[in-house]
Structures are given as structure tokens and as C-alpha cells.
């Protein structure tokens, strides 16, 4: 693995959450009908990993704050849609009221809370540290429209807050199963931004090809279905860590989408959550400011366990081999919210850490890594 100088962190890691995720849903037929952030918070508390000193409540970003990147007319339309005051043509103009981005009662407040949490985290990182915001990671949102389940783009807003505080060299790493087209639209070609994305090939939004250099600042690695833990380790050691070492970022934003896990219904990748924990552990020492976001993830058991383990890794908590009764009760109380999917395997209730999903590093992965290394 690439060696980098260790960075001292002046403050204990923080977790930023909100109760709005417990009370809201995109609707009974949407993949985001399942509980996610509330599960992570409940698991953290059941395991004693979220004392009051480690927890901050995400504020709701005000409309004016969202215009740091988003078009003011779009922000106004999003708020009007939540209030039931947006005409059909206004919804259509901004990608609202679609199957992916439906109208629902908290459609402004919920994403504005996610954005507020990420923007607060960026401000708190001024002096250094590490913060986990599982409600963040909405990487598809565009400046003037909703896109791909994302109404706002909190990674972009967080990075711009870091910039506003005087930080220039910011790296964004994305291990979600889907390419971060919104983040690339905001920062591609910016010489002081490094964008690295590892995502499933041939999957929506069908951007992020290997040849897509984004003006020289983007490193896109599409991977084939069945992408395993061993392959992710190769990507970490041969792409992510070397590029970060060369870039010397003042801050790193990691979008840690859980839809690349084998159990997720919206991808065909085969990672265990150990791969996510390994990426978090490897990236923390290379930057004085580390912001870890959520992202995709549509199996309520796998996403909750993954992000709880991400927080444990970030905060230095030991993950038990078998969960205590209170944590098992959190997972046993989950369901799919409809859709006729099978119940979870016992391990998804009894444990937090998956069994490793090792395998060969396939030739196409080796060849793509070599091509990116030659840039």
C-alpha cells in the first residue's frame, strides 16, 4: 500500500444526524422508502458508540445558503413543490414529480437537512478532524434540477464551504455503485479539485467512462459486475492512495454509498462492508480534514450495518463478532416497506461485519488501473 505521512487530528470524530429521516419517505414504491440514517443512529446508540459529545443535529440549510451552488429559481421551485404551490410546468422544468424524484411531504426539508449537515461539517472541519454525515452523499443533484433520487447536491455544497474557508486543494472520492455526475459537473477541470469515482459499468447515469478525464482532474473507474473485496483493495492501493498522495489534499470528501454491497437490489457488485471500512481506515491518515458521507443503499439491513461500521471505523470503536441484544433488536425491527422481497439472512441481524468477499483481481480491472496509472 502506498505510504503517506500520518496526520494528527486535533478533535474527536463527530457524527451528524437528524430525526427527519425517521419521519419521511420518498413514497411506498420508491427505493428510498426504507429506513437508513435512523438505523445507523439507532445502532450507534445501542452499541454505545454515540455519546452526546460525539453527536450533532443537522440543521436545515436555508434557501439562501443552498444558492452557494444551486440556481435560486430551482431552490424556490423545490420549496414551492413541498408546499404544493408549484405548477406542473414548473415541476417538469426542474426534474420534479418524476418516478425518481417524486413530490412528497418533506421533499425540501429532508434534502435541505442533508445539505445543512454536510455544510455544518465542512465548517467544523476548519481546524481539522473527521466527521461522518450518513444523510449526505446526494451526488447526482444538478445545479438547476433534481436527478437520480437527489434533490440537492450536498457534496458540492460541502466542498464549496471548504473553499469559502480558504481551503483550496480538495479531493473527492466516491465508491457508490453509481457515477457522481453532479459532482463532476460542478468540479471537472478545476485544477485544485481531484475527483475519483469507482462505479459499476453500464449502470445509470451511464456517465463516468474510463476515458472521461473531466479536463484532466477526474479519474473514473467503471468496474464489472461481481466487483469483490480483493479488487477494491487493488483499486485502493493502485489508484486512490497514489493519486491522493500526489495531490496532497487539504481535505478529503468520501462518498461511501452502500449500494455497491452484494445484497443491494440496485446494483450487481459484490463487495462486503469490509471494503468500505478498509477505504475509510486507509483515507483517514492522509488528510487533516476528512468528511465521510452516505449515498446510495437500498437494502435496509446492509446499508444500516455498513454505515454504522463506517462510524465505528472512523471513531475507533471495536466491532463485535456478534451484536448485543439491543442492536439485534434494531435490525430485527426493519423491513422492506413492501415490494415482496425475501427476509434477510440471519447474519444481517446478528452481526455488523460481513464475511469477507475475496476473489481474483480480473484482467479487465488490472488493465483499467494500468491505463489510469499512465495518465
Short mmCIF file of C-alpha atoms in Angstrom, two decimals:
data_model
loop_
_atom_site.label_atom_id
_atom_site.label_comp_id
_atom_site.label_asym_id
_atom_site.label_seq_id
_atom_site.Cartn_x
_atom_site.Cartn_y
_atom_site.Cartn_z
CA UNK A 1 0.00 0.00 0.00
CA UNK A 2 1.23 3.50 -0.75
CA UNK A 3 2.89 5.07 2.29
CA UNK A 4 1.78 8.53 3.34
CA UNK A 5 2.69 10.72 6.28
CA UNK A 6 0.32 10.38 9.23
CA UNK A 7 -1.79 13.42 10.07
CA UNK A 8 -2.66 14.38 13.65
CA UNK A 9 -6.35 15.08 14.27
CA UNK A 10 -7.00 17.74 16.90
CA UNK A 11 -10.55 16.71 17.73
CA UNK A 12 -12.53 13.51 18.27
CA UNK A 13 -14.66 12.42 15.30
CA UNK A 14 -18.22 13.71 15.12
CA UNK A 15 -21.44 12.17 13.82
CA UNK A 16 -24.14 14.42 12.35
CA UNK A 17 -27.68 13.06 12.10
CA UNK A 18 -31.33 14.10 12.21
CA UNK A 19 -34.70 12.70 13.15
CA UNK A 20 -36.20 13.88 9.84
CA UNK A 21 -35.01 10.63 8.23
CA UNK A 22 -37.14 8.64 10.65
CA UNK A 23 -40.30 10.51 9.71
CA UNK A 24 -40.01 10.83 5.94
CA UNK A 25 -40.03 8.65 2.85
CA UNK A 26 -39.98 9.16 -0.90
CA UNK A 27 -43.16 7.07 -1.09
CA UNK A 28 -44.23 3.45 -0.77
CA UNK A 29 -42.95 2.36 -4.19
CA UNK A 30 -39.65 4.23 -4.17
CA UNK A 31 -36.34 2.50 -3.28
CA UNK A 32 -35.85 5.18 -0.62
CA UNK A 33 -38.91 4.06 1.28
CA UNK A 34 -36.57 2.03 3.51
CA UNK A 35 -35.07 3.40 6.76
CA UNK A 36 -31.36 4.18 6.55
CA UNK A 37 -29.90 7.04 8.61
CA UNK A 38 -32.24 6.34 11.53
CA UNK A 39 -30.95 2.76 11.58
CA UNK A 40 -27.33 3.92 11.72
CA UNK A 41 -28.14 6.26 14.61
CA UNK A 42 -30.08 3.58 16.48
CA UNK A 43 -27.30 1.02 16.04
CA UNK A 44 -24.69 3.54 17.20
CA UNK A 45 -26.68 4.28 20.34
CA UNK A 46 -27.45 0.62 21.02
CA UNK A 47 -23.72 -0.14 20.84
CA UNK A 48 -22.69 2.83 22.99
CA UNK A 49 -20.87 4.48 20.09
CA UNK A 50 -22.81 7.77 20.07
CA UNK A 51 -22.35 9.63 23.35
CA UNK A 52 -23.74 13.15 23.43
CA UNK A 53 -20.28 14.62 22.88
CA UNK A 54 -19.99 12.81 19.52
CA UNK A 55 -23.42 13.72 18.12
CA UNK A 56 -24.57 16.88 16.39
CA UNK A 57 -28.04 17.51 14.97
CA UNK A 58 -28.01 18.55 11.31
CA UNK A 59 -29.53 22.00 10.77
CA UNK A 60 -31.79 22.65 7.82
CA UNK A 61 -29.94 24.78 5.27
CA UNK A 62 -31.73 28.00 4.43
CA UNK A 63 -32.63 28.64 0.78
CA UNK A 64 -30.01 31.39 0.51
CA UNK A 65 -27.28 29.01 1.68
CA UNK A 66 -28.26 26.48 -0.98
CA UNK A 67 -27.62 29.05 -3.70
CA UNK A 68 -23.92 28.70 -2.97
CA UNK A 69 -24.19 26.31 -5.93
CA UNK A 70 -27.84 25.72 -6.80
CA UNK A 71 -29.77 28.09 -9.04
CA UNK A 72 -32.04 30.34 -6.92
CA UNK A 73 -35.01 29.64 -9.18
CA UNK A 74 -34.58 25.91 -8.63
CA UNK A 75 -34.33 26.28 -4.84
CA UNK A 76 -37.52 28.34 -4.90
CA UNK A 77 -39.26 25.73 -7.07
CA UNK A 78 -38.23 22.92 -4.70
CA UNK A 79 -39.67 24.79 -1.71
CA UNK A 80 -42.83 25.63 -3.65
CA UNK A 81 -43.26 21.98 -4.63
CA UNK A 82 -43.13 20.90 -1.00
CA UNK A 83 -45.78 23.50 -0.17
CA UNK A 84 -47.98 22.28 -3.02
CA UNK A 85 -47.66 25.58 -4.85
CA UNK A 86 -45.68 24.53 -7.94
CA UNK A 87 -47.47 24.28 -11.27
CA UNK A 88 -46.89 21.14 -13.36
CA UNK A 89 -44.76 23.02 -15.88
CA UNK A 90 -42.52 24.33 -13.06
CA UNK A 91 -42.06 20.80 -11.71
CA UNK A 92 -41.21 19.47 -15.16
CA UNK A 93 -38.67 22.24 -15.77
CA UNK A 94 -36.68 21.18 -12.71
CA UNK A 95 -36.99 17.39 -12.84
CA UNK A 96 -39.51 17.24 -10.01
CA UNK A 97 -42.53 14.98 -9.76
CA UNK A 98 -40.88 12.07 -11.59
CA UNK A 99 -40.62 8.42 -10.58
CA UNK A 100 -37.05 9.02 -9.41
CA UNK A 101 -37.67 12.38 -7.77
CA UNK A 102 -41.30 12.39 -6.66
CA UNK A 103 -43.23 15.07 -4.85
CA UNK A 104 -43.52 14.09 -1.17
CA UNK A 105 -44.22 15.99 2.06
CA UNK A 106 -40.59 16.60 3.09
CA UNK A 107 -39.10 16.99 -0.37
CA UNK A 108 -37.43 20.31 0.52
CA UNK A 109 -36.86 19.89 4.26
CA UNK A 110 -35.23 16.47 4.01
CA UNK A 111 -32.58 17.28 1.38
CA UNK A 112 -32.06 20.72 2.93
CA UNK A 113 -31.29 18.96 6.22
CA UNK A 114 -28.82 16.68 4.48
CA UNK A 115 -27.18 19.69 2.89
CA UNK A 116 -27.22 21.57 6.18
CA UNK A 117 -25.48 18.69 7.93
CA UNK A 118 -22.75 18.50 5.31
CA UNK A 119 -22.25 22.26 5.25
CA UNK A 120 -22.04 22.32 9.05
CA UNK A 121 -19.50 19.51 8.93
CA UNK A 122 -17.38 21.46 6.45
CA UNK A 123 -17.39 24.46 8.78
CA UNK A 124 -16.50 22.31 11.80
CA UNK A 125 -13.54 20.87 9.88
CA UNK A 126 -11.87 24.26 9.57
CA UNK A 127 -9.27 23.30 12.17
CA UNK A 128 -9.09 19.64 11.19
CA UNK A 129 -10.80 16.41 12.18
CA UNK A 130 -13.11 13.71 10.87
CA UNK A 131 -16.90 13.84 10.58
CA UNK A 132 -19.47 11.29 9.43
CA UNK A 133 -22.72 12.54 7.86
CA UNK A 134 -24.65 9.45 6.70
CA UNK A 135 -27.53 11.64 5.49
CA UNK A 136 -25.21 13.27 2.95
CA UNK A 137 -23.90 11.94 -0.33
CA UNK A 138 -26.61 13.04 -2.80
CA UNK A 139 -24.11 13.17 -5.65
CA UNK A 140 -26.48 13.29 -8.64
CA UNK A 141 -28.19 16.60 -7.90
CA UNK A 142 -27.67 19.23 -10.60
CA UNK A 143 -27.44 22.99 -10.27
CA UNK A 144 -30.99 23.60 -11.54
CA UNK A 145 -32.76 20.25 -11.34
CA UNK A 146 -33.32 17.10 -9.33
CA UNK A 147 -31.66 13.97 -10.65
CA UNK A 148 -31.34 10.34 -9.63
CA UNK A 149 -33.10 10.44 -6.21
CA UNK A 150 -31.12 13.63 -5.39
CA UNK A 151 -32.85 16.99 -4.99
CA UNK A 152 -29.72 18.87 -3.86
CA UNK A 153 -26.02 18.13 -4.19
CA UNK A 154 -24.64 18.23 -0.67
CA UNK A 155 -21.12 17.00 -1.62
CA UNK A 156 -20.74 20.02 -3.92
CA UNK A 157 -22.12 22.39 -1.27
CA UNK A 158 -19.78 20.96 1.37
CA UNK A 159 -16.76 21.30 -0.91
CA UNK A 160 -17.69 24.90 -1.68
CA UNK A 161 -17.96 25.68 2.04
CA UNK A 162 -14.45 24.26 2.47
CA UNK A 163 -13.33 26.55 -0.33
CA UNK A 164 -15.06 29.53 1.26
CA UNK A 165 -13.00 28.90 4.41
CA UNK A 166 -9.81 29.29 2.40
CA UNK A 167 -9.03 25.64 1.67
CA UNK A 168 -8.10 25.06 -1.95
CA UNK A 169 -6.95 21.50 -2.62
CA UNK A 170 -9.96 19.26 -2.10
CA UNK A 171 -10.20 15.61 -3.12
CA UNK A 172 -13.50 13.83 -3.65
CA UNK A 173 -13.54 10.01 -3.62
CA UNK A 174 -16.75 8.14 -4.47
CA UNK A 175 -17.26 4.37 -4.01
CA UNK A 176 -21.01 4.37 -4.64
CA UNK A 177 -22.24 1.95 -7.32
CA UNK A 178 -23.31 4.93 -9.44
CA UNK A 179 -21.15 7.62 -11.04
CA UNK A 180 -21.33 11.07 -9.33
CA UNK A 181 -22.40 13.02 -12.38
CA UNK A 182 -23.50 16.06 -10.38
CA UNK A 183 -20.17 16.42 -8.57
CA UNK A 184 -18.29 16.02 -11.83
CA UNK A 185 -20.48 18.69 -13.44
CA UNK A 186 -19.50 21.09 -10.65
CA UNK A 187 -15.75 20.45 -10.41
CA UNK A 188 -14.47 18.80 -13.58
CA UNK A 189 -11.49 20.72 -14.91
CA UNK A 190 -10.85 22.56 -11.64
CA UNK A 191 -7.08 22.15 -11.14
CA UNK A 192 -7.47 22.32 -7.36
CA UNK A 193 -10.06 19.54 -7.21
CA UNK A 194 -9.31 15.83 -7.59
CA UNK A 195 -12.29 13.58 -8.37
CA UNK A 196 -12.01 9.78 -8.16
CA UNK A 197 -15.01 7.54 -8.78
CA UNK A 198 -15.29 3.74 -8.68
CA UNK A 199 -18.69 2.68 -10.03
CA UNK A 200 -20.45 -0.15 -11.86
CA UNK A 201 -20.07 -0.10 -15.64
CA UNK A 202 -23.18 0.10 -17.78
CA UNK A 203 -25.34 1.43 -14.96
CA UNK A 204 -27.32 4.66 -14.68
CA UNK A 205 -26.44 7.55 -15.13
CA UNK A 206 -24.24 5.99 -17.87
CA UNK A 207 -21.51 8.60 -17.35
CA UNK A 208 -18.00 8.27 -15.94
CA UNK A 209 -16.38 6.25 -18.71
CA UNK A 210 -12.77 5.24 -18.29
CA UNK A 211 -11.84 7.80 -20.94
CA UNK A 212 -13.71 10.61 -19.16
CA UNK A 213 -10.92 12.77 -17.75
CA UNK A 214 -13.06 15.81 -16.91
CA UNK A 215 -10.41 18.20 -18.11
CA UNK A 216 -7.69 16.14 -16.52
CA UNK A 217 -8.93 16.22 -12.92
CA UNK A 218 -11.28 13.21 -12.96
CA UNK A 219 -10.26 9.57 -12.58
CA UNK A 220 -13.22 7.37 -13.45
CA UNK A 221 -13.01 3.62 -12.96
CA UNK A 222 -16.06 1.69 -14.17
CA UNK A 223 -15.94 -1.87 -12.79
CA UNK A 224 -17.73 -5.03 -13.93
CA UNK A 225 -20.47 -6.78 -12.03
CA UNK A 226 -19.23 -9.05 -9.27
CA UNK A 227 -16.59 -6.50 -8.16
CA UNK A 228 -15.12 -8.04 -5.00
CA UNK A 229 -13.19 -7.04 -1.87
CA UNK A 230 -9.82 -8.04 -3.31
CA UNK A 231 -10.44 -5.90 -6.38
CA UNK A 232 -11.43 -2.94 -4.23
CA UNK A 233 -8.18 -3.33 -2.28
CA UNK A 234 -6.26 -3.23 -5.56
CA UNK A 235 -8.13 -0.07 -6.55
CA UNK A 236 -7.36 1.48 -3.18
CA UNK A 237 -3.66 0.66 -3.38
CA UNK A 238 -3.08 1.32 -7.08
CA UNK A 239 -5.42 4.24 -7.83
CA UNK A 240 -6.92 6.03 -4.83
CA UNK A 241 -3.99 6.24 -2.43
CA UNK A 242 -1.31 7.09 -5.02
CA UNK A 243 -3.45 9.87 -6.51
CA UNK A 244 -4.20 11.31 -3.07
CA UNK A 245 -0.51 11.19 -2.13
CA UNK A 246 0.44 13.07 -5.29
CA UNK A 247 -2.35 15.61 -4.88
CA UNK A 248 -1.70 16.40 -1.18
CA UNK A 249 -5.27 17.44 -0.35
CA UNK A 250 -6.15 19.85 2.42
CA UNK A 251 -9.45 17.98 2.76
CA UNK A 252 -10.91 14.70 1.51
CA UNK A 253 -14.62 14.07 0.99
CA UNK A 254 -15.52 10.36 0.77
CA UNK A 255 -18.93 9.41 -0.60
CA UNK A 256 -19.45 5.99 0.94
CA UNK A 257 -22.56 4.71 -0.83
CA UNK A 258 -23.62 1.26 0.36
CA UNK A 259 -25.24 0.19 -2.91
CA UNK A 260 -22.00 -1.49 -4.00
CA UNK A 261 -22.64 -4.21 -1.40
CA UNK A 262 -23.67 -7.62 -2.66
CA UNK A 263 -27.13 -7.51 -1.05
CA UNK A 264 -28.18 -4.25 -2.66
CA UNK A 265 -31.08 -4.51 -5.15
CA UNK A 266 -29.95 -1.62 -7.39
CA UNK A 267 -26.50 -2.86 -8.42
CA UNK A 268 -24.70 -6.07 -9.31
CA UNK A 269 -21.48 -5.57 -7.37
CA UNK A 270 -20.28 -7.98 -4.69
CA UNK A 271 -18.45 -6.04 -2.01
CA UNK A 272 -18.71 -6.80 1.68
CA UNK A 273 -18.84 -3.90 4.07
CA UNK A 274 -15.23 -4.70 4.99
CA UNK A 275 -14.23 -2.96 1.76
CA UNK A 276 -15.90 0.26 2.92
CA UNK A 277 -14.28 0.02 6.34
CA UNK A 278 -10.88 -0.50 4.72
CA UNK A 279 -11.25 2.54 2.49
CA UNK A 280 -12.28 4.71 5.46
CA UNK A 281 -9.36 3.48 7.55
CA UNK A 282 -6.86 4.00 4.71
CA UNK A 283 -8.00 7.52 3.83
CA UNK A 284 -8.21 8.98 7.30
CA UNK A 285 -4.42 9.35 7.85
CA UNK A 286 -3.75 11.08 4.52
CA UNK A 287 -5.64 14.32 5.17
CA UNK A 288 -6.07 16.77 8.02
CA UNK A 289 -9.80 17.09 7.24
CA UNK A 290 -11.91 14.04 6.44
CA UNK A 291 -15.62 14.26 5.64
CA UNK A 292 -17.39 10.89 5.19
CA UNK A 293 -20.85 10.89 3.61
CA UNK A 294 -23.52 8.31 2.96
CA UNK A 295 -25.00 7.92 -0.51
CA UNK A 296 -26.83 5.07 -2.20
CA UNK A 297 -28.00 1.97 -0.39
CA UNK A 298 -31.40 0.34 -0.74
CA UNK A 299 -31.28 -2.80 1.42
CA UNK A 300 -32.19 -1.54 4.91
CA UNK A 301 -30.10 -4.16 6.71
CA UNK A 302 -26.94 -3.87 4.65
CA UNK A 303 -26.91 -0.07 4.46
CA UNK A 304 -27.54 0.42 8.19
CA UNK A 305 -24.85 -2.09 9.15
CA UNK A 306 -22.38 -0.63 6.66
CA UNK A 307 -22.65 2.98 7.78
CA UNK A 308 -22.67 2.01 11.46
CA UNK A 309 -19.41 0.16 10.80
CA UNK A 310 -18.06 3.17 8.92
CA UNK A 311 -18.72 5.28 12.03
CA UNK A 312 -17.05 2.64 14.22
CA UNK A 313 -14.01 2.64 11.95
CA UNK A 314 -13.82 6.43 11.92
CA UNK A 315 -14.29 6.80 15.67
CA UNK A 316 -12.12 3.87 16.75
CA UNK A 317 -14.83 1.59 18.16
CA UNK A 318 -14.37 -2.17 18.09
CA UNK A 319 -16.95 -4.03 16.01
CA UNK A 320 -18.16 -7.09 17.99
CA UNK A 321 -18.33 -10.51 16.38
CA UNK A 322 -21.95 -10.82 17.48
CA UNK A 323 -24.23 -7.89 18.15
CA UNK A 324 -25.70 -7.40 21.62
CA UNK A 325 -29.43 -7.83 22.05
CA UNK A 326 -30.28 -4.12 21.75
CA UNK A 327 -28.52 -3.81 18.39
CA UNK A 328 -30.06 -7.04 17.09
CA UNK A 329 -33.46 -5.65 18.00
CA UNK A 330 -32.81 -2.58 15.84
CA UNK A 331 -32.08 -4.77 12.82
CA UNK A 332 -34.87 -7.24 13.55
CA UNK A 333 -37.33 -4.35 13.53
CA UNK A 334 -36.55 -3.35 9.94
CA UNK A 335 -38.49 -4.33 6.83
CA UNK A 336 -38.55 -3.58 3.10
CA UNK A 337 -41.67 -1.43 3.35
CA UNK A 338 -43.40 -3.59 0.77
CA UNK A 339 -42.26 -5.00 -2.54
CA UNK A 340 -42.33 -8.71 -1.70
CA UNK A 341 -38.57 -9.12 -1.18
CA UNK A 342 -37.31 -12.04 0.93
CA UNK A 343 -36.43 -11.60 4.62
CA UNK A 344 -32.78 -11.02 5.50
CA UNK A 345 -30.29 -13.80 6.16
CA UNK A 346 -29.66 -14.29 9.92
CA UNK A 347 -26.19 -12.73 9.64
CA UNK A 348 -27.77 -9.41 8.63
CA UNK A 349 -29.42 -9.24 12.04
CA UNK A 350 -26.86 -10.94 14.26
CA UNK A 351 -23.65 -9.28 13.05
CA UNK A 352 -22.39 -5.92 11.84
CA UNK A 353 -19.35 -7.01 9.86
CA UNK A 354 -19.93 -9.09 6.73
CA UNK A 355 -17.95 -12.18 5.91
CA UNK A 356 -15.15 -11.11 3.51
CA UNK A 357 -15.91 -11.45 -0.19
CA UNK A 358 -12.48 -12.04 -1.63
CA UNK A 359 -11.76 -13.18 -5.16
CA UNK A 360 -9.41 -12.81 -8.08
CA UNK A 361 -8.46 -9.42 -9.49
CA UNK A 362 -9.78 -9.83 -13.00
CA UNK A 363 -7.73 -8.84 -16.05
CA UNK A 364 -10.09 -6.02 -17.03
CA UNK A 365 -9.59 -4.41 -13.61
CA UNK A 366 -5.80 -4.69 -13.97
CA UNK A 367 -5.90 -3.20 -17.46
CA UNK A 368 -8.10 -0.27 -16.45
CA UNK A 369 -5.94 0.50 -13.41
CA UNK A 370 -2.85 0.45 -15.63
CA UNK A 371 -4.46 2.89 -18.07
CA UNK A 372 -5.32 5.30 -15.28
CA UNK A 373 -1.82 4.97 -13.80
CA UNK A 374 -0.33 6.11 -17.11
CA UNK A 375 -2.19 9.44 -17.01
#
